Amino acid sequence: ATPAPARPAAPATSSQPRVAAGQVVPFSGEAVPGSESEIDGKDSGHYTVQVLASYRRADVVQGSAGVSGRYWIYQTTYNGRPWYVLISGDYATAREAQASIASLPAELRAGGPFVQRFGTVKQRKAQR
C-alpha cells in the first residue's frame, strides 16, 4: 500500500496555546508553526533563536519537530543558493531568548543555536 502524502500542519487557532512575548516556554513537544509572512509583523527589537539552517528545506522541517512554542521557517540566500532557516520564539529581551535555548533537545543545542533580533531576521529574509 502507498502511504498517504503528508499534510501540512494546521495554522494556529484560538484553541491552541499562545506564547506571550517574553515568555520562556520549556520544551513540551507542542510546536506551533507560523507563516513566513508573519515574521514581517514582528517587533524588530524583539529577539528570537536561530535553531538551525540548511540548504535542504527537509532538514529544517525535520529539526522543527524538536522545538516547542511558536516557530518559523524562512528562506533566504547564502552563497548564491536558497538557504532555509528555523527560528523559534519571540522574546522581549536577549536574556529571555538565551534562556530558552536550554529548553531545546540536546541534538538541537549541539548545533549551536544563537539569539538574534527580528530586525536582523527581516533583513536576511529580504535577501532572497
PDB file of C-alpha atoms in Angstrom:
ATOM      1  CA  ALA A   1       0.000   0.000   0.000  1.00  0.00           C
ATOM      2  CA  THR A   2       1.185   3.500  -0.773  1.00  0.00           C
ATOM      3  CA  PRO A   3       1.374   5.788   2.274  1.00  0.00           C
ATOM      4  CA  ALA A   4      -0.821   8.854   2.246  1.00  0.00           C
ATOM      5  CA  PRO A   5       1.009  12.105   1.466  1.00  0.00           C
ATOM      6  CA  ALA A   6       1.976  14.209   4.448  1.00  0.00           C
ATOM      7  CA  ARG A   7      -0.367  17.075   5.165  1.00  0.00           C
ATOM      8  CA  PRO A   8       0.938  20.485   6.152  1.00  0.00           C
ATOM      9  CA  ALA A   9       0.489  21.473   9.765  1.00  0.00           C
ATOM     10  CA  ALA A  10      -2.702  23.341  10.510  1.00  0.00           C
ATOM     11  CA  PRO A  11      -2.354  27.039  11.302  1.00  0.00           C
ATOM     12  CA  ALA A  12      -2.644  28.135  14.902  1.00  0.00           C
ATOM     13  CA  THR A  13      -6.170  28.551  16.164  1.00  0.00           C
ATOM     14  CA  SER A  14      -7.541  30.214  19.249  1.00  0.00           C
ATOM     15  CA  SER A  15      -7.803  26.783  20.915  1.00  0.00           C
ATOM     16  CA  GLN A  16      -4.034  26.277  20.661  1.00  0.00           C
ATOM     17  CA  PRO A  17      -1.821  27.697  23.400  1.00  0.00           C
ATOM     18  CA  ARG A  18      -0.393  31.137  22.715  1.00  0.00           C
ATOM     19  CA  VAL A  19       3.024  32.262  23.861  1.00  0.00           C
ATOM     20  CA  ALA A  20       3.226  35.830  25.097  1.00  0.00           C
ATOM     21  CA  ALA A  21       6.221  37.868  24.016  1.00  0.00           C
ATOM     22  CA  GLY A  22       8.949  37.417  26.565  1.00  0.00           C
ATOM     23  CA  GLN A  23       7.559  34.174  27.963  1.00  0.00           C
ATOM     24  CA  VAL A  24      10.079  31.339  28.243  1.00  0.00           C
ATOM     25  CA  VAL A  25       8.376  28.071  27.412  1.00  0.00           C
ATOM     26  CA  PRO A  26      10.012  24.800  28.472  1.00  0.00           C
ATOM     27  CA  PHE A  27      10.139  22.078  25.844  1.00  0.00           C
ATOM     28  CA  SER A  28       6.763  20.396  25.741  1.00  0.00           C
ATOM     29  CA  GLY A  29       6.731  18.826  22.311  1.00  0.00           C
ATOM     30  CA  GLU A  30       3.967  21.281  21.311  1.00  0.00           C
ATOM     31  CA  ALA A  31       5.297  23.085  18.234  1.00  0.00           C
ATOM     32  CA  VAL A  32       3.168  25.782  16.613  1.00  0.00           C
ATOM     33  CA  PRO A  33       4.301  26.803  13.120  1.00  0.00           C
ATOM     34  CA  GLY A  34       3.954  30.384  11.973  1.00  0.00           C
ATOM     35  CA  SER A  35       3.885  31.625   8.410  1.00  0.00           C
ATOM     36  CA  GLU A  36       6.912  33.198   6.790  1.00  0.00           C
ATOM     37  CA  SER A  37       4.903  36.391   6.214  1.00  0.00           C
ATOM     38  CA  GLU A  38       4.141  36.585   9.956  1.00  0.00           C
ATOM     39  CA  ILE A  39       7.817  37.408  10.561  1.00  0.00           C
ATOM     40  CA  ASP A  40       7.341  40.780   8.842  1.00  0.00           C
ATOM     41  CA  GLY A  41       4.914  41.853  11.570  1.00  0.00           C
ATOM     42  CA  LYS A  42       7.262  41.023  14.441  1.00  0.00           C
ATOM     43  CA  ASP A  43       8.757  43.810  16.552  1.00  0.00           C
ATOM     44  CA  SER A  44      12.229  44.380  15.075  1.00  0.00           C
ATOM     45  CA  GLY A  45      13.619  44.992  18.570  1.00  0.00           C
ATOM     46  CA  HIS A  46      12.432  41.628  19.898  1.00  0.00           C
ATOM     47  CA  TYR A  47      14.616  38.528  19.875  1.00  0.00           C
ATOM     48  CA  THR A  48      14.334  35.008  18.548  1.00  0.00           C
ATOM     49  CA  VAL A  49      16.577  31.936  18.495  1.00  0.00           C
ATOM     50  CA  GLN A  50      18.042  30.667  15.253  1.00  0.00           C
ATOM     51  CA  VAL A  51      17.872  26.948  15.875  1.00  0.00           C
ATOM     52  CA  LEU A  52      19.345  25.659  12.627  1.00  0.00           C
ATOM     53  CA  ALA A  53      19.796  26.385   8.932  1.00  0.00           C
ATOM     54  CA  SER A  54      20.455  24.274   5.856  1.00  0.00           C
ATOM     55  CA  TYR A  55      20.476  24.285   2.080  1.00  0.00           C
ATOM     56  CA  ARG A  56      17.920  21.472   2.379  1.00  0.00           C
ATOM     57  CA  ARG A  57      14.445  22.548   3.478  1.00  0.00           C
ATOM     58  CA  ALA A  58      13.663  18.960   4.521  1.00  0.00           C
ATOM     59  CA  ASP A  59      16.447  19.096   7.130  1.00  0.00           C
ATOM     60  CA  VAL A  60      14.987  22.268   8.621  1.00  0.00           C
ATOM     61  CA  VAL A  61      11.461  20.884   8.648  1.00  0.00           C
ATOM     62  CA  GLN A  62      12.758  17.756  10.395  1.00  0.00           C
ATOM     63  CA  GLY A  63      14.530  19.930  13.001  1.00  0.00           C
ATOM     64  CA  SER A  64      11.310  21.798  13.724  1.00  0.00           C
ATOM     65  CA  ALA A  65       9.985  18.668  15.424  1.00  0.00           C
ATOM     66  CA  GLY A  66      12.358  19.429  18.304  1.00  0.00           C
ATOM     67  CA  VAL A  67      11.128  22.915  19.125  1.00  0.00           C
ATOM     68  CA  SER A  68       8.210  23.971  21.284  1.00  0.00           C
ATOM     69  CA  GLY A  69       6.017  27.027  21.067  1.00  0.00           C
ATOM     70  CA  ARG A  70       5.898  29.271  18.028  1.00  0.00           C
ATOM     71  CA  TYR A  71       8.467  28.756  15.285  1.00  0.00           C
ATOM     72  CA  TRP A  72       9.050  29.909  11.734  1.00  0.00           C
ATOM     73  CA  ILE A  73      10.949  28.632   8.720  1.00  0.00           C
ATOM     74  CA  TYR A  74      12.048  31.230   6.233  1.00  0.00           C
ATOM     75  CA  GLN A  75      14.081  31.228   3.073  1.00  0.00           C
ATOM     76  CA  THR A  76      16.990  33.498   2.249  1.00  0.00           C
ATOM     77  CA  THR A  77      20.065  33.185   0.040  1.00  0.00           C
ATOM     78  CA  TYR A  78      23.505  32.055   1.206  1.00  0.00           C
ATOM     79  CA  ASN A  79      26.467  31.644  -1.164  1.00  0.00           C
ATOM     80  CA  GLY A  80      24.081  32.198  -4.071  1.00  0.00           C
ATOM     81  CA  ARG A  81      21.836  29.273  -3.105  1.00  0.00           C
ATOM     82  CA  PRO A  82      18.479  29.008  -1.313  1.00  0.00           C
ATOM     83  CA  TRP A  83      19.084  28.764   2.437  1.00  0.00           C
ATOM     84  CA  TYR A  84      16.374  27.669   4.879  1.00  0.00           C
ATOM     85  CA  VAL A  85      16.383  28.900   8.465  1.00  0.00           C
ATOM     86  CA  LEU A  86      14.440  27.702  11.523  1.00  0.00           C
ATOM     87  CA  ILE A  87      13.810  30.306  14.214  1.00  0.00           C
ATOM     88  CA  SER A  88      11.895  29.786  17.435  1.00  0.00           C
ATOM     89  CA  GLY A  89      10.187  32.114  19.905  1.00  0.00           C
ATOM     90  CA  ASP A  90       9.525  35.829  20.265  1.00  0.00           C
ATOM     91  CA  TYR A  91      11.242  37.339  23.300  1.00  0.00           C
ATOM     92  CA  ALA A  92      11.356  40.901  24.601  1.00  0.00           C
ATOM     93  CA  THR A  93      14.971  40.539  25.776  1.00  0.00           C
ATOM     94  CA  ALA A  94      18.083  38.720  24.618  1.00  0.00           C
ATOM     95  CA  ARG A  95      18.381  37.186  28.088  1.00  0.00           C
ATOM     96  CA  GLU A  96      14.955  35.529  27.774  1.00  0.00           C
ATOM     97  CA  ALA A  97      15.823  34.208  24.326  1.00  0.00           C
ATOM     98  CA  GLN A  98      19.174  32.871  25.562  1.00  0.00           C
ATOM     99  CA  ALA A  99      17.467  31.127  28.494  1.00  0.00           C
ATOM    100  CA  SER A 100      15.070  29.366  26.108  1.00  0.00           C
ATOM    101  CA  ILE A 101      17.973  27.583  24.387  1.00  0.00           C
ATOM    102  CA  ALA A 102      18.312  25.352  27.460  1.00  0.00           C
ATOM    103  CA  SER A 103      14.799  24.030  26.707  1.00  0.00           C
ATOM    104  CA  LEU A 104      15.822  22.668  23.304  1.00  0.00           C
ATOM    105  CA  PRO A 105      16.605  18.967  22.955  1.00  0.00           C
ATOM    106  CA  ALA A 106      20.323  18.146  23.183  1.00  0.00           C
ATOM    107  CA  GLU A 107      20.627  17.372  19.471  1.00  0.00           C
ATOM    108  CA  LEU A 108      19.442  20.884  18.570  1.00  0.00           C
ATOM    109  CA  ARG A 109      21.603  22.542  21.253  1.00  0.00           C
ATOM    110  CA  ALA A 110      24.611  20.690  19.817  1.00  0.00           C
ATOM    111  CA  GLY A 111      24.146  22.600  16.544  1.00  0.00           C
ATOM    112  CA  GLY A 112      24.885  25.917  18.255  1.00  0.00           C
ATOM    113  CA  PRO A 113      21.588  27.831  18.280  1.00  0.00           C
ATOM    114  CA  PHE A 114      22.009  31.562  18.828  1.00  0.00           C
ATOM    115  CA  VAL A 115      19.992  34.667  19.644  1.00  0.00           C
ATOM    116  CA  GLN A 116      19.264  37.391  17.120  1.00  0.00           C
ATOM    117  CA  ARG A 117      16.891  40.300  16.699  1.00  0.00           C
ATOM    118  CA  PHE A 118      13.843  40.003  14.497  1.00  0.00           C
ATOM    119  CA  GLY A 119      15.181  43.091  12.690  1.00  0.00           C
ATOM    120  CA  THR A 120      18.163  41.025  11.528  1.00  0.00           C
ATOM    121  CA  VAL A 121      15.880  38.151  10.538  1.00  0.00           C
ATOM    122  CA  LYS A 122      13.755  40.514   8.424  1.00  0.00           C
ATOM    123  CA  GLN A 123      16.868  41.830   6.646  1.00  0.00           C
ATOM    124  CA  ARG A 124      18.100  38.327   5.892  1.00  0.00           C
ATOM    125  CA  LYS A 125      14.652  37.192   4.793  1.00  0.00           C
ATOM    126  CA  ALA A 126      14.558  40.053   2.296  1.00  0.00           C
ATOM    127  CA  GLN A 127      17.806  38.776   0.690  1.00  0.00           C
ATOM    128  CA  ARG A 128      16.128  36.109  -1.412  1.00  0.00           C
TER     129      ARG A 128
END
